[in-house]
The first five atom37 places (N, CA, C, CB, O) and aatype in JSON, in Angstrom:
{
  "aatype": [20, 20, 20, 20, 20, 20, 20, 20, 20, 20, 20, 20, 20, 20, 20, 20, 20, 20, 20, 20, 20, 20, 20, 20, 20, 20, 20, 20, 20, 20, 20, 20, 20, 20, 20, 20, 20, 20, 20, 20, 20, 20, 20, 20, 20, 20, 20, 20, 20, 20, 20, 20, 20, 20, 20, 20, 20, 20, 20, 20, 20, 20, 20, 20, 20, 20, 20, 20, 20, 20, 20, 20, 20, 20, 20, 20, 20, 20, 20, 20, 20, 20, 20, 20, 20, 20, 20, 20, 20, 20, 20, 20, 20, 20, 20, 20, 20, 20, 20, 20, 20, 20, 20, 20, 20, 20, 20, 20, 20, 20, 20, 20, 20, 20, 20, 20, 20, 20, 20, 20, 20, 20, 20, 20, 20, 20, 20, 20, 20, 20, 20, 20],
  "atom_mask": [
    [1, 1, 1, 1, 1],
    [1, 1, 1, 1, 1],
    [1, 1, 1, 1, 1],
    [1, 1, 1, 1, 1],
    [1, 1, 1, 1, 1],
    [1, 1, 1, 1, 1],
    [1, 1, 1, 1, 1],
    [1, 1, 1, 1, 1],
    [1, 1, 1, 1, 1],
    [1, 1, 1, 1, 1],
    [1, 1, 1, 1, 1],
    [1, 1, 1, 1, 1],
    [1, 1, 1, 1, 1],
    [1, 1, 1, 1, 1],
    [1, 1, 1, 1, 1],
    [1, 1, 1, 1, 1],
    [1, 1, 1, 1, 1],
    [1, 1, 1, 1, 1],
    [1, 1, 1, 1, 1],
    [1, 1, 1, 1, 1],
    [1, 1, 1, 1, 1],
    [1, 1, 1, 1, 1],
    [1, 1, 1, 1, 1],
    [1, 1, 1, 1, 1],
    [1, 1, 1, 1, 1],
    [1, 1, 1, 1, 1],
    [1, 1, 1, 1, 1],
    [1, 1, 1, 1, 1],
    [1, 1, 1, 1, 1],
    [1, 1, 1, 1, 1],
    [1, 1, 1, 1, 1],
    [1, 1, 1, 1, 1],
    [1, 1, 1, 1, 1],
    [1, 1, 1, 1, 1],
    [1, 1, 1, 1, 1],
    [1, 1, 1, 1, 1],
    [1, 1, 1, 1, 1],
    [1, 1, 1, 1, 1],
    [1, 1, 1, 1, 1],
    [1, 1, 1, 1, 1],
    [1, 1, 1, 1, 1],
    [1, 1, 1, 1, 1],
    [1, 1, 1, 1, 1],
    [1, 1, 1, 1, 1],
    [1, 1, 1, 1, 1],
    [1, 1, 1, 1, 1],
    [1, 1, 1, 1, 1],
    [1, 1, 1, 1, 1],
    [1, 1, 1, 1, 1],
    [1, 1, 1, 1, 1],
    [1, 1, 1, 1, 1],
    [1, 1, 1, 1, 1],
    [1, 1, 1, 1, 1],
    [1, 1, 1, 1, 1],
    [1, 1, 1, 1, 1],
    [1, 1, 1, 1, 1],
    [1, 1, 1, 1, 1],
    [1, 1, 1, 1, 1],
    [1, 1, 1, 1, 1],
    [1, 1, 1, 1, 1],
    [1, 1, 1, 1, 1],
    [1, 1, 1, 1, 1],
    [1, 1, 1, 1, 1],
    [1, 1, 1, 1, 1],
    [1, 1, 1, 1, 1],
    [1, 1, 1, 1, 1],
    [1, 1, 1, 1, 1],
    [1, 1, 1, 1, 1],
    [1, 1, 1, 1, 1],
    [1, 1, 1, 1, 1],
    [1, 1, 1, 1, 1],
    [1, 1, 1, 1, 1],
    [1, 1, 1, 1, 1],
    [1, 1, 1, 1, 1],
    [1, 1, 1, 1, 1],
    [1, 1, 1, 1, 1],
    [1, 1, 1, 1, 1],
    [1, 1, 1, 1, 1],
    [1, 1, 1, 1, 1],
    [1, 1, 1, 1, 1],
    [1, 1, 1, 1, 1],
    [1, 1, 1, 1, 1],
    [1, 1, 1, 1, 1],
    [1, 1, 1, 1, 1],
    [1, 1, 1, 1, 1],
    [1, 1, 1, 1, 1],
    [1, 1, 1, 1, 1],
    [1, 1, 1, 1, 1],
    [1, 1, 1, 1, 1],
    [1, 1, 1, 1, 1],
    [1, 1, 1, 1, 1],
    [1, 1, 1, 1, 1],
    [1, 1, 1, 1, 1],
    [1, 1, 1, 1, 1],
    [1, 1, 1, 1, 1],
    [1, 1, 1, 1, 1],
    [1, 1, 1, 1, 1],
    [1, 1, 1, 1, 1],
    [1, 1, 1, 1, 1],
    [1, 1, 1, 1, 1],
    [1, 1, 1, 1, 1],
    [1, 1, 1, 1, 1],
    [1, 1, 1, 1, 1],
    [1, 1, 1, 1, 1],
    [1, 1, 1, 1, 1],
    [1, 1, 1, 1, 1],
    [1, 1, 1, 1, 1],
    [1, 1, 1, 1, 1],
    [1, 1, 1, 1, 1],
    [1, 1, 1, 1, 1],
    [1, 1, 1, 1, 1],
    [1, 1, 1, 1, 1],
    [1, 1, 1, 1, 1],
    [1, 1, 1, 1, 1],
    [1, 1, 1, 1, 1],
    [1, 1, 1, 1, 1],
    [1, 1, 1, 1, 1],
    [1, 1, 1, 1, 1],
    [1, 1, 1, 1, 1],
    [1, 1, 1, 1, 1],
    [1, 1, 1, 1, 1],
    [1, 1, 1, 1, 1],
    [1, 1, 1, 1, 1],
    [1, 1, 1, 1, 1],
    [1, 1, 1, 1, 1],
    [1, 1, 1, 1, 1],
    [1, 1, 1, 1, 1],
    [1, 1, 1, 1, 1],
    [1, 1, 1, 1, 1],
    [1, 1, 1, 1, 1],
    [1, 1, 1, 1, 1],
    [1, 1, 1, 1, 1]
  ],
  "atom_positions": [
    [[-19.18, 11.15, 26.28], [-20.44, 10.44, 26.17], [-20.55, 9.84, 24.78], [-21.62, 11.38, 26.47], [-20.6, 10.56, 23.78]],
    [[-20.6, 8.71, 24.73], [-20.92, 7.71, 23.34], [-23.0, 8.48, 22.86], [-20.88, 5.11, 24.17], [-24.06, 8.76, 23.42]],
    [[-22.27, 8.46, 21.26], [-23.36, 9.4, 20.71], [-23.87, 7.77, 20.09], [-22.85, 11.05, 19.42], [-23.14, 6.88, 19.65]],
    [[-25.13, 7.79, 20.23], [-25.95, 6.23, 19.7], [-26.77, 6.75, 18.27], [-27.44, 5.48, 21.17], [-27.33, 7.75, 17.81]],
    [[-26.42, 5.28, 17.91], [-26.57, 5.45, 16.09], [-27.62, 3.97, 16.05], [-24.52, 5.23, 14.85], [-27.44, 2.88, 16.6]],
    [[-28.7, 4.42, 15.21], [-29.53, 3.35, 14.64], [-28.63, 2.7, 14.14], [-30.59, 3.63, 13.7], [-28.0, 3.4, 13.36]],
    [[-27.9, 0.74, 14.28], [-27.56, 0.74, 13.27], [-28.3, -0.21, 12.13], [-26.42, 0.59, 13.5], [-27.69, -1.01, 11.42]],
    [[-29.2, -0.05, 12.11], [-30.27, -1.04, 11.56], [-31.6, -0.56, 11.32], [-30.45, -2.13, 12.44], [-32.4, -1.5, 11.37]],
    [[-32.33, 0.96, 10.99], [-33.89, 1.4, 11.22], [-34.6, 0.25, 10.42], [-34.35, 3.11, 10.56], [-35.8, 0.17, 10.71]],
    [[-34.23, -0.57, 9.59], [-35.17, -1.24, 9.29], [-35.67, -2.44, 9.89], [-34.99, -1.37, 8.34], [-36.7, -3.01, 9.55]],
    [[-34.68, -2.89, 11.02], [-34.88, -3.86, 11.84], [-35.15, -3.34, 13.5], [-33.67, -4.76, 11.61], [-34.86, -3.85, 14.59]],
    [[-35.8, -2.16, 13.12], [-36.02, -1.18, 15.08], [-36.86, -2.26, 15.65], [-37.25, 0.85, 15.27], [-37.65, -2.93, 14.99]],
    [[-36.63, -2.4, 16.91], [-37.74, -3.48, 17.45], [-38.66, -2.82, 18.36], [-37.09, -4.75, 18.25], [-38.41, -2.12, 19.34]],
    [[-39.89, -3.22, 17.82], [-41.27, -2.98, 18.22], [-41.67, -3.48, 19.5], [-42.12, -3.5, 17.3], [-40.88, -4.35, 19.88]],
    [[-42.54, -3.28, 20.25], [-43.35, -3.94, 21.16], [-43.93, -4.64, 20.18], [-44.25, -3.16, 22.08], [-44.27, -4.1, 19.13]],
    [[-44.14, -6.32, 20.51], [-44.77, -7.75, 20.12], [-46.04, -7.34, 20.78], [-43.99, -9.32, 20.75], [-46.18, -6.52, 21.68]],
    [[-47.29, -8.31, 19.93], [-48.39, -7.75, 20.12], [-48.25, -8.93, 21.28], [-49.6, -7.55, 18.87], [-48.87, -8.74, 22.32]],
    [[-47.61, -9.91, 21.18], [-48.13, -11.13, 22.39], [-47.46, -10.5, 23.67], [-47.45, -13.02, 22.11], [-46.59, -9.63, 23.58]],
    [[-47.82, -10.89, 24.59], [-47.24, -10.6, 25.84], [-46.1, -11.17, 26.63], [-48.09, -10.7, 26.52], [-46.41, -12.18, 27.27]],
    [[-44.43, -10.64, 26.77], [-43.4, -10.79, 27.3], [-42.77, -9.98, 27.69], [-42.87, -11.27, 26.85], [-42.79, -8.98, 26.98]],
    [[-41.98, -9.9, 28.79], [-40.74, -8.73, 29.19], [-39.96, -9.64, 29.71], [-41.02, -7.39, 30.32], [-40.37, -10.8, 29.67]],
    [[-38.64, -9.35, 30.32], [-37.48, -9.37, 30.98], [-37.12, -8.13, 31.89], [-36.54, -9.57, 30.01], [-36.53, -7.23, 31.29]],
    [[-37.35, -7.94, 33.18], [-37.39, -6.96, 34.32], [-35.79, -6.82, 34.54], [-38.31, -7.56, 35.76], [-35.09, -7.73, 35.0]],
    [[-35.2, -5.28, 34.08], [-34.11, -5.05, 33.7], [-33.1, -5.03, 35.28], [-34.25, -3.7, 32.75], [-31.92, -4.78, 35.48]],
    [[-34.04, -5.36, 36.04], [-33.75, -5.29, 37.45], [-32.69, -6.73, 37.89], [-35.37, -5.27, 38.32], [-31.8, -6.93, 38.72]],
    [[-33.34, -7.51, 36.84], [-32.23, -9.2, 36.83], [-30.68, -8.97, 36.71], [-32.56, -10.36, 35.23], [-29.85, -9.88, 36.85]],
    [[-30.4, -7.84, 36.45], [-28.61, -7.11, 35.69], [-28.4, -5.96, 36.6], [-28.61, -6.27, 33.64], [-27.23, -5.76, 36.94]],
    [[-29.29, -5.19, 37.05], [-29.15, -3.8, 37.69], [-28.66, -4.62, 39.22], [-30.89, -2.62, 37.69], [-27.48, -4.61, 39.55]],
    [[-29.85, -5.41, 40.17], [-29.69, -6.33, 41.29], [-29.06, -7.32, 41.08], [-30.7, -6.75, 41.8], [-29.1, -8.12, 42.02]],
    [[-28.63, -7.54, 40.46], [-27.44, -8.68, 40.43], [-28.61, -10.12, 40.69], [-25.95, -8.39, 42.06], [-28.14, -10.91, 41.51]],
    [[-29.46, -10.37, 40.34], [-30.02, -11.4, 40.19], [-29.31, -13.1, 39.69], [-30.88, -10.84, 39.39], [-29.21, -14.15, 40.33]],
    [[-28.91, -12.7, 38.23], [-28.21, -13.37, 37.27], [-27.53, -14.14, 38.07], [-27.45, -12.62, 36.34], [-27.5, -15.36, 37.87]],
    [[-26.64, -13.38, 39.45], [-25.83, -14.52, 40.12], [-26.42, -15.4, 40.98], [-24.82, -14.06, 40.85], [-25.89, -15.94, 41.94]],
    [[-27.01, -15.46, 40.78], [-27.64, -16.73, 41.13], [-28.27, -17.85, 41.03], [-27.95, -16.67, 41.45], [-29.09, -18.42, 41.75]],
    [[-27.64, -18.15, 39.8], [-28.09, -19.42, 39.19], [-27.25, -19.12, 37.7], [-30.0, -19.62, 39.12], [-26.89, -18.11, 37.1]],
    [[-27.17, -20.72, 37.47], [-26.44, -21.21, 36.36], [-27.19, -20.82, 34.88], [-26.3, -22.81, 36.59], [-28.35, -20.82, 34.47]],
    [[-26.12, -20.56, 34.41], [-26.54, -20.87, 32.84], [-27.89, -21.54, 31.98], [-25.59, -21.7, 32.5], [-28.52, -21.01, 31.06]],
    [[-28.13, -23.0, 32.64], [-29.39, -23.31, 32.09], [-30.44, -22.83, 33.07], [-29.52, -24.81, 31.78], [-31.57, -23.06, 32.64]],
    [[-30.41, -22.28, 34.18], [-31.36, -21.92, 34.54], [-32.01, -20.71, 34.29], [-31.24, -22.1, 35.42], [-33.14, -20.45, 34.68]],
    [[-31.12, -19.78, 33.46], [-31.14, -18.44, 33.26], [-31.75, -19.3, 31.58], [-29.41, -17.26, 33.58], [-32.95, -19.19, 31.35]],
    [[-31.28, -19.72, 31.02], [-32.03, -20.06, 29.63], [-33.37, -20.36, 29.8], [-31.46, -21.25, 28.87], [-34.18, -19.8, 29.05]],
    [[-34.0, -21.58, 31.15], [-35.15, -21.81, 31.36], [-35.77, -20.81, 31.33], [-35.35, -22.39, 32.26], [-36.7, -20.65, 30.54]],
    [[-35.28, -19.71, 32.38], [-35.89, -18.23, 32.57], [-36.62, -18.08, 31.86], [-35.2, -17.14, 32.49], [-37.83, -18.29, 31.95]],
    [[-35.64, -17.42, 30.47], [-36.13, -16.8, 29.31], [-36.86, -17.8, 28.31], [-34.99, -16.12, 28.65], [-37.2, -17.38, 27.21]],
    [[-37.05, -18.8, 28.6], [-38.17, -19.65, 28.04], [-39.33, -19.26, 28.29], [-38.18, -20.89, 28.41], [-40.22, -18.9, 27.52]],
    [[-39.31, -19.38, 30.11], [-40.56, -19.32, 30.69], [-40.89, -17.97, 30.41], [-40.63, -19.71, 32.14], [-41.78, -17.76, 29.6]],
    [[-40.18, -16.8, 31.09], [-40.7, -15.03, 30.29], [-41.45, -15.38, 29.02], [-39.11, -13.79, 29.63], [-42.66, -15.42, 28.76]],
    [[-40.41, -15.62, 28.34], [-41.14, -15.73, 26.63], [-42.71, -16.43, 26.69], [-40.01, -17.02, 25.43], [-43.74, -15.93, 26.25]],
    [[-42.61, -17.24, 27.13], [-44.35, -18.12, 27.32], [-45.06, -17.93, 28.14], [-44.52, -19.48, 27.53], [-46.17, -18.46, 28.03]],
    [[-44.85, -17.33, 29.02], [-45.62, -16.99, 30.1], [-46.67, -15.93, 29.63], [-44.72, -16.5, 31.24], [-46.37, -15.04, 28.84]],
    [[-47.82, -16.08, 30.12], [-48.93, -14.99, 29.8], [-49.04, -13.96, 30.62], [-50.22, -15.48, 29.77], [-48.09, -13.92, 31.41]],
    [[-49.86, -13.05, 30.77], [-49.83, -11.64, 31.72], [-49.41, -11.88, 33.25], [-51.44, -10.92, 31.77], [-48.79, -11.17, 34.05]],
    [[-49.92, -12.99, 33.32], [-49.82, -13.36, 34.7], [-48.65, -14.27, 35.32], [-50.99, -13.97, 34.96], [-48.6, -14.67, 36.49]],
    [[-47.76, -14.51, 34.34], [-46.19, -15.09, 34.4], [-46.76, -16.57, 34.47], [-45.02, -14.54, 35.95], [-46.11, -17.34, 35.17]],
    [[-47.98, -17.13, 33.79], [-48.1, -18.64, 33.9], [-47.91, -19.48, 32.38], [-49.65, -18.95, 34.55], [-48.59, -19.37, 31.36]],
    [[-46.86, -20.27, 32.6], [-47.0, -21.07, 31.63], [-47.0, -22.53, 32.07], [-46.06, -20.77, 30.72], [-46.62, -22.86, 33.19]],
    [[-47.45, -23.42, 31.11], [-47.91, -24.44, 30.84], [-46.86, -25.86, 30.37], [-48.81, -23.95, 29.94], [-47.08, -27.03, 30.68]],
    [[-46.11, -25.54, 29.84], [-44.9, -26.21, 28.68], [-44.61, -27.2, 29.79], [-43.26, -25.08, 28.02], [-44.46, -26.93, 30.98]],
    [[-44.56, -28.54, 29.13], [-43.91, -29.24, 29.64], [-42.58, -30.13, 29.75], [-44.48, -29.5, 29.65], [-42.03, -30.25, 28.66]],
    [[-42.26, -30.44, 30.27], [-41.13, -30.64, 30.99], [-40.3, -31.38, 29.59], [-41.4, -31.62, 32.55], [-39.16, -31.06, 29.26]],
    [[-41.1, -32.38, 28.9], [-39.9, -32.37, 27.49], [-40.42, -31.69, 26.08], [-39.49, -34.15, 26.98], [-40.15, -32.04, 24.93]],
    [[-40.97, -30.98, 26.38], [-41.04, -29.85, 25.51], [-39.55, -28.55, 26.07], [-42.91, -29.18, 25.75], [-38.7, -28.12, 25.3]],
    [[-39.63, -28.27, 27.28], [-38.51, -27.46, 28.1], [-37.06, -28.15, 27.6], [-38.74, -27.64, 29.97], [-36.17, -27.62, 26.93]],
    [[-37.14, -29.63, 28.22], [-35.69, -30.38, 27.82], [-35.34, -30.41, 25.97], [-35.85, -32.26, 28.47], [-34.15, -30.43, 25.65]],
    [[-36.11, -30.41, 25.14], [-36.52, -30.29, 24.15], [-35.86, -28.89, 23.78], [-37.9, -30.5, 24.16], [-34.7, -28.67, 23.42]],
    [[-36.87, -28.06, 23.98], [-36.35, -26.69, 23.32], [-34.92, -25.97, 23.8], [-37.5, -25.6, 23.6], [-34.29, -25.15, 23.14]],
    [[-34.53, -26.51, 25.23], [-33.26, -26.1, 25.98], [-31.76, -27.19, 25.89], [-33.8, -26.01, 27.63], [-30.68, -26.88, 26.38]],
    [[-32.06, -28.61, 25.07], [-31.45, -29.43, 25.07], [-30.74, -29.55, 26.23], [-30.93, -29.42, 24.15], [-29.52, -29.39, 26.37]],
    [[-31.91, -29.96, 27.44], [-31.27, -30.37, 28.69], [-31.66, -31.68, 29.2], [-31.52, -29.41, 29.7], [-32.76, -31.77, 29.76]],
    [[-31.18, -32.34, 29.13], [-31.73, -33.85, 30.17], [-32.62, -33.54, 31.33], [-30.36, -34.71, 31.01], [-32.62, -32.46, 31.9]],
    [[-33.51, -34.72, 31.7], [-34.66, -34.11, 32.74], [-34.27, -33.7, 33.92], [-35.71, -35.02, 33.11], [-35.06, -33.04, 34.59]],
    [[-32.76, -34.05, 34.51], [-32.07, -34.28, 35.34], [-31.73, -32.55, 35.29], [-31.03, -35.53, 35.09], [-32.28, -31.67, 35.95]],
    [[-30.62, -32.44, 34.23], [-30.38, -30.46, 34.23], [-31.87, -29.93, 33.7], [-28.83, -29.71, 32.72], [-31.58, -29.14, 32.8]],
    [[-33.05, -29.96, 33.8], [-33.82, -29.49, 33.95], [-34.65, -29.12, 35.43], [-34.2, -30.02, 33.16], [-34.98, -28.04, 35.93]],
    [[-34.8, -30.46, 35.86], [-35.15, -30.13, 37.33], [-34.53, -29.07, 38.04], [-34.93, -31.19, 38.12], [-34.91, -27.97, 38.45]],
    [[-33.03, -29.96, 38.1], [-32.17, -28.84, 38.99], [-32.28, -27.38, 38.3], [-30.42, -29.29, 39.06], [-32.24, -26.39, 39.03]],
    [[-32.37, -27.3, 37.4], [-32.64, -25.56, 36.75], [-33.59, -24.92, 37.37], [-33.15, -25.38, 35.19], [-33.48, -24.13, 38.3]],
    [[-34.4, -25.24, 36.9], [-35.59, -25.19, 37.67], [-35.87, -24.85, 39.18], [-36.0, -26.27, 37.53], [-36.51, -23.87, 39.57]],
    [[-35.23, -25.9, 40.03], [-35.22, -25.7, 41.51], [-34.24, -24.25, 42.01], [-34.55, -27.21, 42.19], [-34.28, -23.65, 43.09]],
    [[-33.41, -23.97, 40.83], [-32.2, -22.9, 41.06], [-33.09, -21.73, 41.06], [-30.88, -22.8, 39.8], [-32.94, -20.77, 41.83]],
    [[-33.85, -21.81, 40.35], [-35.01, -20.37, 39.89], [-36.19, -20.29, 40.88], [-35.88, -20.57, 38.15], [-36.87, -19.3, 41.14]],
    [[-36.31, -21.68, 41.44], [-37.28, -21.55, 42.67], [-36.7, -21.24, 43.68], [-37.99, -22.62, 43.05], [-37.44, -20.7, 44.5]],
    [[-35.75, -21.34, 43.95], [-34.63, -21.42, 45.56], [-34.47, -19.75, 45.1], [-32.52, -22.82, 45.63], [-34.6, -19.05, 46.11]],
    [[-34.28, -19.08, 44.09], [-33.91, -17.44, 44.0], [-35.37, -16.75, 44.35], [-33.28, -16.88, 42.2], [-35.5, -15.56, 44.65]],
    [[-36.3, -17.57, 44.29], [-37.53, -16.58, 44.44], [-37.71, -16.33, 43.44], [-37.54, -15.42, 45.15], [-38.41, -15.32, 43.46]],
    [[-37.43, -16.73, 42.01], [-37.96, -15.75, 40.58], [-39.25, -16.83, 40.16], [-36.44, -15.55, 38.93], [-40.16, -16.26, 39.57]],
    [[-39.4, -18.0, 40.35], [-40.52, -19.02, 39.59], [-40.75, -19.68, 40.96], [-39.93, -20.24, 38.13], [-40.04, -19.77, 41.96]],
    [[-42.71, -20.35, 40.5], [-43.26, -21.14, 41.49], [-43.5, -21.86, 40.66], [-44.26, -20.79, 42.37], [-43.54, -21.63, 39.45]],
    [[-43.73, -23.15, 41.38], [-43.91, -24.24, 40.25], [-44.87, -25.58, 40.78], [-42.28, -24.81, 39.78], [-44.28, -26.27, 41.61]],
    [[-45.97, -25.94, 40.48], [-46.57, -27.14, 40.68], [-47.24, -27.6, 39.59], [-47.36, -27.12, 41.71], [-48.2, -27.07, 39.03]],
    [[-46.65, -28.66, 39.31], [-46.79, -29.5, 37.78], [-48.32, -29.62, 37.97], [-45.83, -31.28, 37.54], [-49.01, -30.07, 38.88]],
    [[-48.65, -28.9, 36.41], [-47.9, -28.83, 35.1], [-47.39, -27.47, 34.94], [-48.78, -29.2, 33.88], [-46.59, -27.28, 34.02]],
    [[-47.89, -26.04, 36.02], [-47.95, -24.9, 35.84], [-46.58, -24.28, 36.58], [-49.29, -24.47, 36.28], [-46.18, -24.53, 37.72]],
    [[-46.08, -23.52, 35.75], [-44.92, -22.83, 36.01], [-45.28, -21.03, 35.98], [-43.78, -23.37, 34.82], [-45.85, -20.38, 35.11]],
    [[-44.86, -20.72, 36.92], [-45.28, -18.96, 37.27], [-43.8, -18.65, 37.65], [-46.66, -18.53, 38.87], [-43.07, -19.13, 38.52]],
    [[-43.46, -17.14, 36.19], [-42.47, -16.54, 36.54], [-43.63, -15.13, 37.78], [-41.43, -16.0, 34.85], [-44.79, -14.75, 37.85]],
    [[-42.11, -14.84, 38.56], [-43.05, -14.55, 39.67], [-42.47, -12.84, 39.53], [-42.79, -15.62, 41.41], [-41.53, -12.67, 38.75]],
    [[-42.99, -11.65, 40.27], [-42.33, -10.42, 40.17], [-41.29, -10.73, 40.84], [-42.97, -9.23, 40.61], [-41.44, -11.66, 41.63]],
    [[-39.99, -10.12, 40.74], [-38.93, -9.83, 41.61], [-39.19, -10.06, 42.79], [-38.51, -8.67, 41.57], [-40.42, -10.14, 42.9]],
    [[-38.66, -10.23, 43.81], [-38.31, -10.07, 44.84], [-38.04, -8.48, 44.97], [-37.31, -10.98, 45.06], [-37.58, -7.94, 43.97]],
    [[-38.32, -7.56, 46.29], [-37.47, -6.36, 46.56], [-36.57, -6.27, 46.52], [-37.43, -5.88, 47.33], [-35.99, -7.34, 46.67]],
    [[-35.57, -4.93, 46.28], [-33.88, -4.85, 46.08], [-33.4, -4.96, 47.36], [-33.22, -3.42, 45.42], [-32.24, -4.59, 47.54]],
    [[-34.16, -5.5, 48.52], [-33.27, -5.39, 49.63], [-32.93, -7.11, 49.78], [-34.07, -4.55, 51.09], [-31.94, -7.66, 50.25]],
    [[-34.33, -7.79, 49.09], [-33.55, -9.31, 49.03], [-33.05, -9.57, 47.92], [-34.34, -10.51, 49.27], [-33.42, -10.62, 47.41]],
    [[-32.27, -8.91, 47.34], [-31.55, -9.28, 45.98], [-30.55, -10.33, 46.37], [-30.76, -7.98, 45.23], [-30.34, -10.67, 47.54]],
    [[-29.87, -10.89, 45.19], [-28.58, -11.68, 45.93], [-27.69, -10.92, 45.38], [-28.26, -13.35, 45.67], [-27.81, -10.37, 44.28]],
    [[-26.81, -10.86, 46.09], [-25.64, -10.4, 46.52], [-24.49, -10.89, 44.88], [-25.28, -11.28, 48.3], [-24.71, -11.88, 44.2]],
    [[-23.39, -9.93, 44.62], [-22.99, -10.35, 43.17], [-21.85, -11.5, 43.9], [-22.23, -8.84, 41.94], [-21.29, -11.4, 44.99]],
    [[-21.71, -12.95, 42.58], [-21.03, -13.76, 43.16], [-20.02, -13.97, 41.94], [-21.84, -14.94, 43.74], [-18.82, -13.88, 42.21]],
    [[-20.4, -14.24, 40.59], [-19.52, -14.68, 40.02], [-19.36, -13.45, 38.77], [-19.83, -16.18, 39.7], [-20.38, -13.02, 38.23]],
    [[-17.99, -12.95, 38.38], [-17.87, -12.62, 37.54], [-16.55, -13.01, 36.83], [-18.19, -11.64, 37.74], [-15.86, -13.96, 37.19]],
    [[-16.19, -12.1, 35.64], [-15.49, -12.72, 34.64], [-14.58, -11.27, 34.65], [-16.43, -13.32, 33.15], [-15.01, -10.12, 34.68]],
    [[-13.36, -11.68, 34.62], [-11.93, -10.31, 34.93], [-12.72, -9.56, 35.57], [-11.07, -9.27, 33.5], [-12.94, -8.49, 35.0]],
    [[-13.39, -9.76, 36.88], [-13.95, -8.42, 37.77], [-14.89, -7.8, 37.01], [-12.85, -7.26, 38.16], [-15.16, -6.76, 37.61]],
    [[-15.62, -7.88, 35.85], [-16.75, -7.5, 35.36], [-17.98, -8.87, 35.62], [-16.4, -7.07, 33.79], [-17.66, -10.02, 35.89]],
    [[-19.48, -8.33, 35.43], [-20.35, -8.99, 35.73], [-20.48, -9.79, 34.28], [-21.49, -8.18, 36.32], [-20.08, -9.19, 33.28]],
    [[-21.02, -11.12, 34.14], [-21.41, -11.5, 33.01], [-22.67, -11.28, 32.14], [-21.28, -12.46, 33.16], [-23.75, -11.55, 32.68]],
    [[-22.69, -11.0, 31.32], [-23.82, -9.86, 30.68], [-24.78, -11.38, 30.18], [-23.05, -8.42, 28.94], [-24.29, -12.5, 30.1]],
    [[-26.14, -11.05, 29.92], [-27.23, -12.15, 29.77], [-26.81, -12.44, 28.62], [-28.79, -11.86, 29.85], [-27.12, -13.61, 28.43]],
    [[-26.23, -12.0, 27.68], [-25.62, -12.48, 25.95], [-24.91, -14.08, 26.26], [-23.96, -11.07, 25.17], [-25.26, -15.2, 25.89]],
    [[-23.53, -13.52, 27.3], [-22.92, -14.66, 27.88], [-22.98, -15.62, 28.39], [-22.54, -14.58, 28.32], [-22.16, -16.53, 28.28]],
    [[-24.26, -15.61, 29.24], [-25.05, -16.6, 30.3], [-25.34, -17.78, 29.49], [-26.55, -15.97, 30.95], [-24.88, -18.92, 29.45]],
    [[-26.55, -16.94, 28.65], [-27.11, -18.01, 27.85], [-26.69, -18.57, 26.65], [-28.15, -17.72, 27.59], [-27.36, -19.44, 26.1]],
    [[-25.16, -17.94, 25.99], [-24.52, -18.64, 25.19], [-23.91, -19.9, 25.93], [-23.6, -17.79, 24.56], [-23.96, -21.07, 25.54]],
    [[-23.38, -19.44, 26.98], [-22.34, -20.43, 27.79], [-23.9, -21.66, 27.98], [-21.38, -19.47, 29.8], [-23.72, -22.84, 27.65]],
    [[-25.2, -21.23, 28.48], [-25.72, -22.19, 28.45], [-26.58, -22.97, 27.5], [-26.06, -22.04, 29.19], [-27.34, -23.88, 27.84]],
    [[-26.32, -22.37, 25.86], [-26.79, -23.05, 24.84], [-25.24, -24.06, 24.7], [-27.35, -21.94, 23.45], [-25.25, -25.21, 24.27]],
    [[-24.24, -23.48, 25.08], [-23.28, -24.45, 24.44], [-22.43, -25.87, 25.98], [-21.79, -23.07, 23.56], [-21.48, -26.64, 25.93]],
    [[-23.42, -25.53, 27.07], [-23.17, -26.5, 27.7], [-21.9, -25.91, 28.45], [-23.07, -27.73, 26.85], [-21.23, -26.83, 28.92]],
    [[-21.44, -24.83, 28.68], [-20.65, -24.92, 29.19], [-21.42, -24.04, 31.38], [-19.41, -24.2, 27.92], [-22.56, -23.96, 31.82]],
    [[-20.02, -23.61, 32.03], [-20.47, -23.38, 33.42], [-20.39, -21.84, 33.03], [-19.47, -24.06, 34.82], [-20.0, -21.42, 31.94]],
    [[-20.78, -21.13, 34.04], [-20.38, -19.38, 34.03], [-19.24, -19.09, 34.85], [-21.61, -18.35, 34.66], [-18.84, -17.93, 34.96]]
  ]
}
């Protein structure tokens, strides 16, 4: 058993007084496979801004803007996260939504040497433009 070491107490991270999570269930259910790289970045846009009630506001080149995506890989991002069941969306308002149950999870599709790709990877591969 790996013995865990602070390696940083002066940088421990706190609960933020503003309101965000990431439902650890996106990695446990294999969520992640199902959708690309920028759509998993949108994600964590929308988490991050979203208020108690998973609604945010941001618009669409503010999104292309902060994600450096054309409106074009924005939409389709977008529609990838609506087609999984994780976001609803009618302009201007975007709602990250609860999970889905683990019995409609999706199913694991893509990984890397037979391991899953961890969210570090996702969203590097989709800050730097590349596929998963």
């Amino acid at each position: 058993m790996m013995t865990k070491k602070i390696l940083r107490p002066d940088r421990l991270r706190q609960v933020p007084a503003q309101f965000s999570w990431i439902d650890q269930r996106l990695v446990r259910e294999n969520f992640l496979h199902s959708a690309d790289p920028a759509a998993w970045a949108l994600y964590l846009v929308l988490v991050t801004v979203a208020d108690a009630q998973g609604l945010s506001y941001y618009s669409d080149a503010t999104l292309s803007r902060l994600l450096k995506l054309d409106p074009l890989q924005l939409t389709q991002a977008r529609q990838q996260l609506i087609t999984a069941d994780l976001v609803a969306y009618q302009k201007p308002l975007a709602q990250v939504l609860a999970l889905p149950s683990a019995a409609l999870a999706p199913a694991p599709t893509a990984t890397r040497l037979g391991h899953p790709l961890s969210v570090g990877d996702i969203l590097r591969r989709a800050l730097e433009g590349g596929a998963a």
